[in-house]
PDB file of C-alpha atoms and ligand atoms in Angstrom:
ATOM      1  CA  MET A   1     -12.553  18.141  -1.524  1.00 37.00           C
ATOM      2  CA  LYS A   2      -9.576  16.125  -0.338  1.00 39.00           C
ATOM      3  CA  HIS A   3     -11.447  12.947  -1.218  1.00 41.00           C
ATOM      4  CA  THR A   4     -12.360  14.229  -4.662  1.00 39.00           C
ATOM      5  CA  LEU A   5      -8.718  15.063  -5.357  1.00 39.00           C
ATOM      6  CA  ARG A   6      -7.598  11.640  -4.221  1.00 37.00           C
ATOM      7  CA  ALA A   7     -10.273   9.943  -6.316  1.00 37.00           C
ATOM      8  CA  LEU A   8      -9.192  12.003  -9.324  1.00 38.00           C
ATOM      9  CA  ALA A   9      -5.539  11.126  -8.817  1.00 38.00           C
ATOM     10  CA  LEU A  10      -6.448   7.447  -8.563  1.00 35.00           C
ATOM     11  CA  ALA A  11      -8.592   7.601 -11.687  1.00 37.00           C
ATOM     12  CA  ALA A  12      -5.738   9.295 -13.561  1.00 38.00           C
ATOM     13  CA  LEU A  13      -3.371   6.569 -12.415  1.00 38.00           C
ATOM     14  CA  LEU A  14      -5.768   3.841 -13.535  1.00 41.00           C
ATOM     15  CA  LEU A  15      -6.217   5.545 -16.895  1.00 39.00           C
ATOM     16  CA  ALA A  16      -2.460   5.792 -17.306  1.00 39.00           C
ATOM     17  CA  THR A  17      -2.103   2.093 -16.465  1.00 41.00           C
ATOM     18  CA  ALA A  18      -4.838   1.214 -18.919  1.00 42.00           C
ATOM     19  CA  ALA A  19      -3.245   3.329 -21.639  1.00 39.00           C
ATOM     20  CA  CYS A  20       0.276   1.968 -21.516  1.00 38.00           C
ATOM     21  CA  GLY A  21       0.927  -1.582 -22.584  1.00 38.00           C
ATOM     22  CA  LYS A  22       4.300  -3.236 -23.096  1.00 40.00           C
ATOM     23  CA  PRO A  23       6.983  -0.914 -24.473  1.00 41.00           C
ATOM     24  CA  GLY A  24       6.544  -0.754 -28.221  1.00 42.00           C
ATOM     25  CA  SER A  25       3.023  -2.225 -28.173  1.00 45.00           C
ATOM     26  CA  PRO A  26       0.068  -0.045 -29.195  1.00 45.00           C
ATOM     27  CA  PRO A  27      -1.737   1.648 -26.300  1.00 46.00           C
ATOM     28  CA  VAL A  28      -4.652  -0.356 -24.896  1.00 54.00           C
ATOM     29  CA  LYS A  29      -7.782   1.701 -25.314  1.00 68.00           C
ATOM     30  CA  GLY A  30     -11.287   1.105 -24.085  1.00 76.00           C
ATOM     31  CA  PRO A  31     -14.371   1.007 -26.294  1.00 82.00           C
ATOM     32  CA  GLN A  32     -14.663   4.229 -28.324  1.00 85.00           C
ATOM     33  CA  PRO A  33     -18.228   5.598 -28.574  1.00 82.00           C
ATOM     34  CA  GLU A  34     -17.747   6.497 -32.261  1.00 85.00           C
ATOM     35  CA  ASP A  35     -16.981   2.842 -33.112  1.00 87.00           C
ATOM     36  CA  LEU A  36     -20.208   1.529 -31.586  1.00 92.00           C
ATOM     37  CA  PRO A  37     -23.246   0.773 -33.747  1.00 93.00           C
ATOM     38  CA  VAL A  38     -26.350   2.942 -33.420  1.00 96.00           C
ATOM     39  CA  TYR A  39     -29.285   0.606 -32.880  1.00 97.00           C
ATOM     40  CA  LYS A  40     -32.591   1.282 -34.542  1.00 96.00           C
ATOM     41  CA  VAL A  41     -35.413   1.596 -32.000  1.00 98.00           C
ATOM     42  CA  ASP A  42     -38.508  -0.369 -33.043  1.00 98.00           C
ATOM     43  CA  THR A  43     -41.038   2.264 -31.945  1.00 96.00           C
ATOM     44  CA  GLY A  44     -44.072   0.214 -32.996  1.00 97.00           C
ATOM     45  CA  PHE A  45     -43.048  -2.828 -30.953  1.00 98.00           C
ATOM     46  CA  SER A  46     -45.530  -4.229 -28.445  1.00 98.00           C
ATOM     47  CA  LEU A  47     -45.437  -7.341 -26.240  1.00 98.00           C
ATOM     48  CA  PRO A  48     -48.599  -7.512 -24.120  1.00 98.00           C
ATOM     49  CA  ALA A  49     -47.982 -11.208 -23.368  1.00 98.00           C
ATOM     50  CA  SER A  50     -44.917 -10.268 -21.296  1.00 98.00           C
ATOM     51  CA  ARG A  51     -45.542  -9.017 -17.770  1.00 98.00           C
ATOM     52  CA  THR A  52     -41.986  -7.736 -17.569  1.00 98.00           C
ATOM     53  CA  TRP A  53     -42.267  -5.777 -20.828  1.00 98.00           C
ATOM     54  CA  GLU A  54     -45.621  -4.265 -19.803  1.00 98.00           C
ATOM     55  CA  LYS A  55     -44.187  -3.155 -16.457  1.00 98.00           C
ATOM     56  CA  ALA A  56     -41.155  -1.576 -18.140  1.00 98.00           C
ATOM     57  CA  LYS A  57     -43.370   0.193 -20.682  1.00 98.00           C
ATOM     58  CA  LYS A  58     -45.474   1.723 -17.892  1.00 98.00           C
ATOM     59  CA  ARG A  59     -42.312   2.765 -16.076  1.00 97.00           C
ATOM     60  CA  GLY A  60     -41.006   4.305 -19.300  1.00 96.00           C
ATOM     61  CA  ARG A  61     -37.602   2.587 -19.254  1.00 97.00           C
ATOM     62  CA  LEU A  62     -35.874  -0.773 -18.963  1.00 98.00           C
ATOM     63  CA  VAL A  63     -33.852  -1.785 -15.910  1.00 98.00           C
ATOM     64  CA  VAL A  64     -31.037  -4.150 -16.913  1.00 98.00           C
ATOM     65  CA  GLY A  65     -28.695  -5.977 -14.527  1.00 98.00           C
ATOM     66  CA  VAL A  66     -25.018  -6.022 -15.527  1.00 98.00           C
ATOM     67  CA  LYS A  67     -21.435  -6.226 -14.239  1.00 98.00           C
ATOM     68  CA  GLU A  68     -19.363  -3.094 -13.665  1.00 98.00           C
ATOM     69  CA  ASP A  69     -15.807  -4.376 -13.232  1.00 98.00           C
ATOM     70  CA  GLN A  70     -15.237  -6.616 -16.261  1.00 98.00           C
ATOM     71  CA  PRO A  71     -13.187  -4.738 -18.906  1.00 96.00           C
ATOM     72  CA  TYR A  72     -14.593  -4.987 -22.460  1.00 96.00           C
ATOM     73  CA  MET A  73     -17.640  -6.942 -21.203  1.00 98.00           C
ATOM     74  CA  GLY A  74     -19.356  -4.747 -18.607  1.00 98.00           C
ATOM     75  CA  GLU A  75     -17.413  -1.865 -17.095  1.00 97.00           C
ATOM     76  CA  LYS A  76     -18.525   1.317 -15.345  1.00 97.00           C
ATOM     77  CA  ASP A  77     -16.460   4.450 -15.766  1.00 95.00           C
ATOM     78  CA  PRO A  78     -16.199   5.820 -12.218  1.00 94.00           C
ATOM     79  CA  ALA A  79     -15.933   9.413 -13.466  1.00 94.00           C
ATOM     80  CA  SER A  80     -18.924   9.537 -15.830  1.00 94.00           C
ATOM     81  CA  GLY A  81     -20.937   6.633 -14.392  1.00 95.00           C
ATOM     82  CA  ARG A  82     -21.294   5.287 -17.928  1.00 95.00           C
ATOM     83  CA  TYR A  83     -21.245   1.562 -18.664  1.00 97.00           C
ATOM     84  CA  SER A  84     -19.426   0.034 -21.641  1.00 96.00           C
ATOM     85  CA  GLY A  85     -18.555  -3.391 -23.041  1.00 97.00           C
ATOM     86  CA  PHE A  86     -19.932  -6.212 -25.134  1.00 98.00           C
ATOM     87  CA  ASP A  87     -22.643  -7.162 -22.619  1.00 98.00           C
ATOM     88  CA  ILE A  88     -23.709  -3.527 -22.421  1.00 98.00           C
ATOM     89  CA  GLU A  89     -24.043  -3.470 -26.220  1.00 98.00           C
ATOM     90  CA  ILE A  90     -26.101  -6.686 -26.119  1.00 98.00           C
ATOM     91  CA  ALA A  91     -28.383  -4.951 -23.601  1.00 98.00           C
ATOM     92  CA  LYS A  92     -28.676  -1.863 -25.832  1.00 98.00           C
ATOM     93  CA  MET A  93     -29.329  -3.693 -29.110  1.00 98.00           C
ATOM     94  CA  THR A  94     -32.016  -5.909 -27.565  1.00 98.00           C
ATOM     95  CA  ALA A  95     -33.615  -2.917 -25.785  1.00 98.00           C
ATOM     96  CA  ALA A  96     -33.899  -1.119 -29.147  1.00 98.00           C
ATOM     97  CA  SER A  97     -35.679  -4.164 -30.643  1.00 98.00           C
ATOM     98  CA  LEU A  98     -38.117  -4.151 -27.723  1.00 98.00           C
ATOM     99  CA  GLY A  99     -38.980  -0.504 -28.401  1.00 98.00           C
ATOM    100  CA  PHE A 100     -36.812   1.155 -25.728  1.00 98.00           C
ATOM    101  CA  ASP A 101     -34.276   3.876 -26.493  1.00 98.00           C
ATOM    102  CA  PRO A 102     -30.903   2.411 -25.383  1.00 98.00           C
ATOM    103  CA  ALA A 103     -29.919   5.816 -23.969  1.00 96.00           C
ATOM    104  CA  THR A 104     -32.671   5.495 -21.349  1.00 95.00           C
ATOM    105  CA  ILE A 105     -31.702   2.044 -19.980  1.00 98.00           C
ATOM    106  CA  GLU A 106     -31.101   2.044 -16.236  1.00 98.00           C
ATOM    107  CA  PHE A 107     -28.134  -0.261 -15.628  1.00 98.00           C
ATOM    108  CA  ARG A 108     -27.872  -1.898 -12.230  1.00 98.00           C
ATOM    109  CA  THR A 109     -24.744  -3.706 -11.076  1.00 98.00           C
ATOM    110  CA  ILE A 110     -25.547  -7.185  -9.759  1.00 98.00           C
ATOM    111  CA  ALA A 111     -22.853  -9.652  -8.618  1.00 98.00           C
ATOM    112  CA  SER A 112     -22.742 -13.273  -9.839  1.00 98.00           C
ATOM    113  CA  ALA A 113     -24.233 -14.721  -6.645  1.00 98.00           C
ATOM    114  CA  ASN A 114     -27.248 -12.361  -6.693  1.00 98.00           C
ATOM    115  CA  ARG A 115     -28.494 -12.704 -10.284  1.00 98.00           C
ATOM    116  CA  GLU A 116     -31.251 -15.260  -9.712  1.00 98.00           C
ATOM    117  CA  THR A 117     -32.704 -13.381  -6.746  1.00 98.00           C
ATOM    118  CA  ALA A 118     -32.614 -10.060  -8.610  1.00 98.00           C
ATOM    119  CA  LEU A 119     -34.619 -11.612 -11.464  1.00 98.00           C
ATOM    120  CA  GLN A 120     -36.981 -13.437  -9.143  1.00 98.00           C
ATOM    121  CA  ASN A 121     -37.931 -10.408  -7.065  1.00 97.00           C
ATOM    122  CA  GLY A 122     -38.308  -8.023 -10.003  1.00 97.00           C
ATOM    123  CA  GLN A 123     -35.305  -5.795  -9.184  1.00 98.00           C
ATOM    124  CA  ILE A 124     -34.340  -5.946 -12.874  1.00 98.00           C
ATOM    125  CA  ASP A 125     -36.202  -6.672 -16.132  1.00 98.00           C
ATOM    126  CA  TYR A 126     -33.392  -8.741 -17.566  1.00 99.00           C
ATOM    127  CA  TYR A 127     -29.706  -9.487 -16.991  1.00 99.00           C
ATOM    128  CA  VAL A 128     -26.756  -9.308 -19.373  1.00 99.00           C
ATOM    129  CA  GLY A 129     -23.460 -10.083 -17.625  1.00 98.00           C
ATOM    130  CA  THR A 130     -21.314 -13.104 -18.584  1.00 98.00           C
ATOM    131  CA  TYR A 131     -24.199 -15.298 -17.401  1.00 98.00           C
ATOM    132  CA  THR A 132     -23.717 -18.991 -18.239  1.00 98.00           C
ATOM    133  CA  ILE A 133     -26.832 -20.898 -19.272  1.00 98.00           C
ATOM    134  CA  ASN A 134     -27.173 -24.210 -17.440  1.00 97.00           C
ATOM    135  CA  ASP A 135     -29.923 -26.584 -16.323  1.00 97.00           C
ATOM    136  CA  ASN A 136     -29.536 -25.781 -12.664  1.00 97.00           C
ATOM    137  CA  ARG A 137     -30.042 -22.057 -13.226  1.00 98.00           C
ATOM    138  CA  LYS A 138     -32.893 -22.765 -15.635  1.00 98.00           C
ATOM    139  CA  LYS A 139     -34.889 -24.024 -12.650  1.00 97.00           C
ATOM    140  CA  GLN A 140     -34.794 -20.473 -11.279  1.00 98.00           C
ATOM    141  CA  VAL A 141     -34.629 -18.146 -14.301  1.00 98.00           C
ATOM    142  CA  GLY A 142     -35.137 -18.176 -18.077  1.00 98.00           C
ATOM    143  CA  PHE A 143     -32.422 -17.612 -20.670  1.00 98.00           C
ATOM    144  CA  ALA A 144     -32.500 -16.056 -24.132  1.00 98.00           C
ATOM    145  CA  GLY A 145     -29.550 -16.869 -26.349  1.00 98.00           C
ATOM    146  CA  PRO A 146     -26.809 -18.024 -26.208  1.00 98.00           C
ATOM    147  CA  TYR A 147     -25.222 -14.924 -27.754  1.00 98.00           C
ATOM    148  CA  PHE A 148     -21.568 -15.837 -27.045  1.00 98.00           C
ATOM    149  CA  MET A 149     -19.462 -18.884 -26.131  1.00 98.00           C
ATOM    150  CA  ALA A 150     -16.755 -18.410 -23.477  1.00 98.00           C
ATOM    151  CA  GLY A 151     -14.613 -20.996 -21.659  1.00 98.00           C
ATOM    152  CA  GLN A 152     -13.074 -21.206 -18.194  1.00 98.00           C
ATOM    153  CA  SER A 153      -9.418 -20.245 -18.075  1.00 98.00           C
ATOM    154  CA  LEU A 154      -6.643 -19.051 -15.726  1.00 98.00           C
ATOM    155  CA  LEU A 155      -5.071 -15.669 -15.079  1.00 98.00           C
ATOM    156  CA  VAL A 156      -1.644 -15.561 -13.397  1.00 98.00           C
ATOM    157  CA  ARG A 157       1.138 -13.046 -12.786  1.00 98.00           C
ATOM    158  CA  ARG A 158       3.394 -12.555 -15.792  1.00 98.00           C
ATOM    159  CA  ASN A 159       6.394 -14.032 -13.929  1.00 97.00           C
ATOM    160  CA  GLU A 160       4.461 -17.219 -12.968  1.00 98.00           C
ATOM    161  CA  LYS A 161       6.317 -20.377 -14.089  1.00 97.00           C
ATOM    162  CA  ASP A 162       4.498 -23.267 -12.359  1.00 98.00           C
ATOM    163  CA  ILE A 163       0.883 -22.767 -13.413  1.00 98.00           C
ATOM    164  CA  LYS A 164       0.222 -23.605 -17.048  1.00 98.00           C
ATOM    165  CA  GLY A 165      -3.210 -25.219 -16.734  1.00 98.00           C
ATOM    166  CA  PRO A 166      -5.800 -26.373 -14.163  1.00 98.00           C
ATOM    167  CA  GLU A 167      -3.825 -29.592 -13.465  1.00 97.00           C
ATOM    168  CA  ASP A 168      -1.074 -27.425 -11.898  1.00 98.00           C
ATOM    169  CA  LEU A 169      -3.352 -25.949  -9.226  1.00 98.00           C
ATOM    170  CA  ASP A 170      -2.767 -28.503  -6.420  1.00 98.00           C
ATOM    171  CA  GLY A 171      -1.973 -26.579  -3.241  1.00 98.00           C
ATOM    172  CA  LYS A 172      -2.234 -23.223  -5.067  1.00 98.00           C
ATOM    173  CA  LYS A 173      -4.519 -20.403  -3.947  1.00 98.00           C
ATOM    174  CA  VAL A 174      -7.107 -19.807  -6.654  1.00 98.00           C
ATOM    175  CA  CYS A 175      -9.640 -16.991  -6.563  1.00 98.00           C
ATOM    176  CA  SER A 176     -13.052 -16.888  -8.243  1.00 98.00           C
ATOM    177  CA  ALA A 177     -16.465 -15.298  -7.689  1.00 98.00           C
ATOM    178  CA  ALA A 178     -18.983 -16.774  -5.264  1.00 98.00           C
ATOM    179  CA  GLY A 179     -21.966 -18.328  -7.036  1.00 97.00           C
ATOM    180  CA  SER A 180     -20.152 -18.674 -10.375  1.00 98.00           C
ATOM    181  CA  THR A 181     -19.829 -21.780 -12.538  1.00 98.00           C
ATOM    182  CA  PRO A 182     -15.976 -21.539 -12.588  1.00 98.00           C
ATOM    183  CA  TYR A 183     -15.925 -21.626  -8.784  1.00 98.00           C
ATOM    184  CA  GLN A 184     -18.191 -24.691  -8.749  1.00 98.00           C
ATOM    185  CA  ARG A 185     -16.077 -26.458 -11.389  1.00 98.00           C
ATOM    186  CA  LEU A 186     -12.837 -25.900  -9.443  1.00 98.00           C
ATOM    187  CA  GLN A 187     -14.475 -27.242  -6.303  1.00 97.00           C
ATOM    188  CA  LYS A 188     -15.662 -30.380  -8.086  1.00 97.00           C
ATOM    189  CA  ASP A 189     -12.893 -31.169 -10.599  1.00 98.00           C
ATOM    190  CA  PHE A 190      -9.780 -29.731  -8.899  1.00 98.00           C
ATOM    191  CA  PRO A 191     -10.389 -30.387  -5.184  1.00 97.00           C
ATOM    192  CA  LYS A 192      -6.693 -29.966  -4.279  1.00 98.00           C
ATOM    193  CA  ALA A 193      -6.717 -26.289  -5.263  1.00 98.00           C
ATOM    194  CA  VAL A 194      -7.140 -23.930  -2.296  1.00 98.00           C
ATOM    195  CA  LEU A 195     -10.215 -21.883  -3.218  1.00 98.00           C
ATOM    196  CA  VAL A 196     -10.800 -18.263  -2.291  1.00 98.00           C
ATOM    197  CA  ALA A 197     -14.137 -16.611  -3.162  1.00 98.00           C
ATOM    198  CA  TYR A 198     -15.078 -12.931  -3.432  1.00 98.00           C
ATOM    199  CA  ASP A 199     -18.148 -11.190  -4.840  1.00 98.00           C
ATOM    200  CA  THR A 200     -16.284  -9.916  -7.879  1.00 98.00           C
ATOM    201  CA  TYR A 201     -13.375 -10.891 -10.104  1.00 98.00           C
ATOM    202  CA  SER A 202     -11.740  -7.459  -9.812  1.00 98.00           C
ATOM    203  CA  VAL A 203     -11.126  -8.130  -6.098  1.00 98.00           C
ATOM    204  CA  CYS A 204      -9.567 -11.464  -7.114  1.00 98.00           C
ATOM    205  CA  VAL A 205      -7.286  -9.619  -9.556  1.00 98.00           C
ATOM    206  CA  ASP A 206      -6.213  -7.164  -6.815  1.00 98.00           C
ATOM    207  CA  ASN A 207      -5.361 -10.195  -4.675  1.00 98.00           C
ATOM    208  CA  LEU A 208      -3.342 -11.705  -7.510  1.00 98.00           C
ATOM    209  CA  LEU A 209      -1.368  -8.502  -8.072  1.00 98.00           C
ATOM    210  CA  THR A 210      -0.547  -8.291  -4.346  1.00 98.00           C
ATOM    211  CA  TYR A 211       0.515 -11.970  -4.067  1.00 98.00           C
ATOM    212  CA  GLN A 212      -2.448 -12.977  -1.852  1.00 98.00           C
ATOM    213  CA  VAL A 213      -3.500 -15.636  -4.375  1.00 98.00           C
ATOM    214  CA  ASP A 214      -1.655 -17.500  -7.160  1.00 98.00           C
ATOM    215  CA  ALA A 215      -4.308 -17.495  -9.873  1.00 98.00           C
ATOM    216  CA  VAL A 216      -7.739 -16.158 -10.794  1.00 98.00           C
ATOM    217  CA  SER A 217     -10.098 -18.464 -12.618  1.00 98.00           C
ATOM    218  CA  THR A 218     -13.179 -17.571 -14.620  1.00 98.00           C
ATOM    219  CA  ASP A 219     -14.207 -17.180 -18.278  1.00 98.00           C
ATOM    220  CA  ASP A 220     -11.481 -16.329 -20.810  1.00 97.00           C
ATOM    221  CA  SER A 221     -13.592 -13.383 -22.045  1.00 97.00           C
ATOM    222  CA  ILE A 222     -13.295 -11.762 -18.602  1.00 98.00           C
ATOM    223  CA  LEU A 223      -9.652 -12.694 -17.912  1.00 98.00           C
ATOM    224  CA  LEU A 224      -8.394 -11.442 -21.299  1.00 96.00           C
ATOM    225  CA  GLY A 225      -9.799  -8.019 -20.426  1.00 95.00           C
ATOM    226  CA  TYR A 226      -7.848  -7.810 -17.160  1.00 97.00           C
ATOM    227  CA  ALA A 227      -4.679  -9.057 -18.886  1.00 96.00           C
ATOM    228  CA  ALA A 228      -5.063  -6.521 -21.717  1.00 93.00           C
ATOM    229  CA  LYS A 229      -5.193  -3.678 -19.187  1.00 92.00           C
ATOM    230  CA  VAL A 230      -1.868  -4.565 -17.517  1.00 95.00           C
ATOM    231  CA  PRO A 231      -0.054  -6.946 -19.906  1.00 95.00           C
ATOM    232  CA  GLU A 232       3.259  -6.276 -18.161  1.00 97.00           C
ATOM    233  CA  GLU A 233       1.804  -7.740 -14.930  1.00 98.00           C
ATOM    234  CA  LEU A 234      -0.671 -10.456 -15.953  1.00 98.00           C
ATOM    235  CA  LYS A 235      -1.172 -13.253 -18.492  1.00 98.00           C
ATOM    236  CA  VAL A 236      -3.847 -15.801 -19.378  1.00 98.00           C
ATOM    237  CA  VAL A 237      -2.431 -19.355 -19.531  1.00 98.00           C
ATOM    238  CA  GLY A 238      -3.517 -22.693 -21.005  1.00 95.00           C
ATOM    239  CA  LYS A 239      -6.542 -23.611 -23.055  1.00 96.00           C
ATOM    240  CA  PRO A 240     -10.135 -22.964 -21.952  1.00 98.00           C
ATOM    241  CA  PHE A 241     -11.358 -26.017 -20.012  1.00 98.00           C
ATOM    242  CA  SER A 242     -15.145 -25.605 -20.132  1.00 98.00           C
ATOM    243  CA  LYS A 243     -17.927 -24.263 -22.299  1.00 98.00           C
ATOM    244  CA  GLU A 244     -19.768 -21.223 -20.959  1.00 98.00           C
ATOM    245  CA  PRO A 245     -22.660 -20.245 -23.255  1.00 98.00           C
ATOM    246  CA  TYR A 246     -23.786 -16.710 -22.323  1.00 98.00           C
ATOM    247  CA  GLY A 247     -27.490 -16.046 -22.072  1.00 98.00           C
ATOM    248  CA  ILE A 248     -29.713 -13.097 -21.231  1.00 99.00           C
ATOM    249  CA  GLY A 249     -31.334 -13.906 -17.904  1.00 99.00           C
ATOM    250  CA  VAL A 250     -35.103 -13.227 -17.717  1.00 98.00           C
ATOM    251  CA  PRO A 251     -37.731 -13.887 -15.042  1.00 98.00           C
ATOM    252  CA  ARG A 252     -38.667 -17.571 -15.215  1.00 98.00           C
ATOM    253  CA  GLY A 253     -41.992 -18.144 -16.968  1.00 97.00           C
ATOM    254  CA  ASP A 254     -41.881 -14.933 -19.025  1.00 98.00           C
ATOM    255  CA  ASP A 255     -41.484 -16.895 -22.246  1.00 98.00           C
ATOM    256  CA  ALA A 256     -42.837 -14.049 -24.375  1.00 98.00           C
ATOM    257  CA  LEU A 257     -39.928 -11.867 -23.253  1.00 98.00           C
ATOM    258  CA  ARG A 258     -37.407 -14.705 -23.631  1.00 98.00           C
ATOM    259  CA  LEU A 259     -38.487 -15.460 -27.206  1.00 98.00           C
ATOM    260  CA  ALA A 260     -38.630 -11.761 -28.161  1.00 98.00           C
ATOM    261  CA  LEU A 261     -35.034 -11.444 -26.943  1.00 98.00           C
ATOM    262  CA  ASP A 262     -34.089 -14.531 -28.996  1.00 98.00           C
ATOM    263  CA  ASP A 263     -35.600 -12.824 -32.073  1.00 98.00           C
ATOM    264  CA  ALA A 264     -33.731  -9.598 -31.288  1.00 98.00           C
ATOM    265  CA  LEU A 265     -30.380 -11.390 -30.919  1.00 98.00           C
ATOM    266  CA  GLU A 266     -30.891 -13.314 -34.131  1.00 98.00           C
ATOM    267  CA  ALA A 267     -31.775 -10.140 -36.054  1.00 98.00           C
ATOM    268  CA  ASP A 268     -28.682  -8.337 -34.738  1.00 98.00           C
ATOM    269  CA  GLU A 269     -26.465 -11.285 -35.661  1.00 98.00           C
ATOM    270  CA  LYS A 270     -27.890 -11.132 -39.197  1.00 97.00           C
ATOM    271  CA  ASN A 271     -27.744  -7.345 -39.729  1.00 97.00           C
ATOM    272  CA  GLY A 272     -24.111  -7.046 -38.601  1.00 97.00           C
ATOM    273  CA  ASP A 273     -24.696  -5.110 -35.363  1.00 97.00           C
ATOM    274  CA  TRP A 274     -23.564  -8.051 -33.199  1.00 98.00           C
ATOM    275  CA  LYS A 275     -20.222  -8.252 -35.016  1.00 97.00           C
ATOM    276  CA  LYS A 276     -19.696  -4.480 -35.008  1.00 97.00           C
ATOM    277  CA  ALA A 277     -20.450  -4.376 -31.279  1.00 97.00           C
ATOM    278  CA  TYR A 278     -18.027  -7.235 -30.616  1.00 97.00           C
ATOM    279  CA  GLU A 279     -15.229  -5.592 -32.584  1.00 96.00           C
ATOM    280  CA  ALA A 280     -15.665  -2.265 -30.775  1.00 96.00           C
ATOM    281  CA  THR A 281     -15.604  -3.904 -27.311  1.00 96.00           C
ATOM    282  CA  LEU A 282     -14.468  -7.459 -26.502  1.00 96.00           C
ATOM    283  CA  GLY A 283     -12.507  -7.628 -29.762  1.00 95.00           C
ATOM    284  CA  LEU A 284     -10.131  -5.033 -28.241  1.00 92.00           C
ATOM    285  CA  SER A 285      -8.736  -7.716 -25.910  1.00 84.00           C
ATOM    286  CA  GLY A 286      -7.225  -9.498 -28.892  1.00 83.00           C
ATOM    287  CA  GLN A 287      -9.613 -12.145 -30.267  1.00 88.00           C
ATOM    288  CA  PRO A 288     -11.246 -11.750 -33.704  1.00 93.00           C
ATOM    289  CA  ALA A 289     -15.061 -11.954 -33.862  1.00 96.00           C
ATOM    290  CA  PRO A 290     -16.198 -15.598 -33.689  1.00 97.00           C
ATOM    291  CA  LYS A 291     -19.359 -16.983 -35.245  1.00 96.00           C
ATOM    292  CA  PRO A 292     -22.096 -16.596 -32.623  1.00 97.00           C
ATOM    293  CA  PRO A 293     -23.541 -19.871 -31.258  1.00 98.00           C
ATOM    294  CA  ALA A 294     -26.990 -20.998 -32.436  1.00 98.00           C
ATOM    295  CA  ILE A 295     -29.907 -19.512 -30.488  1.00 98.00           C
ATOM    296  CA  ASP A 296     -31.689 -22.127 -28.368  1.00 98.00           C
ATOM    297  CA  ARG A 297     -35.439 -21.483 -28.373  1.00 97.00           C
ATOM    298  CA  TYR A 298     -36.253 -24.089 -25.767  1.00 97.00           C
ATOM    299  CA  PRO A 299     -39.903 -24.938 -25.036  1.00 94.00           C
ATOM    300  CA  ALA A 300     -41.770 -23.279 -22.165  1.00 91.00           C
ATOM    301  CA  GLY A 301     -42.197 -25.111 -18.862  1.00 77.00           C
TER     302      GLY A 301
HETATM  303  N1  LIG B 401     -19.976 -17.366 -16.819  1.00 82.20           N
HETATM  304  C1  LIG B 401     -19.736 -17.752 -15.473  1.00 82.20           C
HETATM  305  C2  LIG B 401     -20.980 -17.721 -14.615  1.00 82.20           C
HETATM  306  O1  LIG B 401     -22.028 -17.382 -15.073  1.00 82.20           O
HETATM  307  C3  LIG B 401     -18.630 -16.919 -14.848  1.00 82.20           C
HETATM  308  C4  LIG B 401     -18.756 -15.450 -15.013  1.00 82.20           C
HETATM  309  C5  LIG B 401     -19.620 -14.768 -13.969  1.00 82.20           C
HETATM  310  O2  LIG B 401     -19.518 -15.103 -12.770  1.00 82.20           O
HETATM  311  O3  LIG B 401     -20.370 -13.891 -14.363  1.00 82.20           O
HETATM  312  O4  LIG B 401     -20.956 -18.086 -13.474  1.00 82.20           O
END
């Protein structure tokens, strides 16, 4: 009982923080269910060439890996257990195209460092969570997409004066997620930064707010969400310094599933659902809907 009360008080505090921006600025709200598109379920869809699809069909539902602490991308409401964000919408719209009712998706939170293993050992059918497509990862998993282009950036405290870009990080404590491309890039290109790694970016943000680190570095799409929640405390600085094309991770070798997801993404970009989903989620952190990048149907093998 005592714990429940404390959890409720904390949730109320977080909600209050999320709802009040700078004085005079409009309140920052999360995705509103009534603004989200309703995706048409393709009930006649069948994909016998995909082992993953067949397994999910037998099970009666899809299991999709996501993030749970990235505002506007993939966020879990601790009270209701519901997930929301642009990645969650990508999962729902593609599920509908594959013949699964989005309401029945089982979302599973998987951290950056564990994505490949989760796909390899069949813990999830596919993964939608700010997952950069690159050649190294392609040796372990397959990727549909890209469905969005992000870029590495920096989040600092609002009163920060010294850090304006990655060239100012010498001797500074910079936090990122283990197993992520931003962490690897800092290590390689900015070796004088003092790196700190955690499983999740939200822990990095807590460390930034309590002066344990000087900056958090990952994709702008993720950082803008944290900044939008507490704009009086945090800001994103400089220009993005990498290209992070987001893909849907699938088990390697299941090319039937990968190409079906490519088709689904392309259809949703054409029929307007992609844009509507963006505007109701990630668009809330301040950037207008971009043109989605071209889908890369790379050959099997
Ligand atoms: N997009 C980057 C990556 O896949 C950073 C975001 C994340 O860790 O999910 O590593």
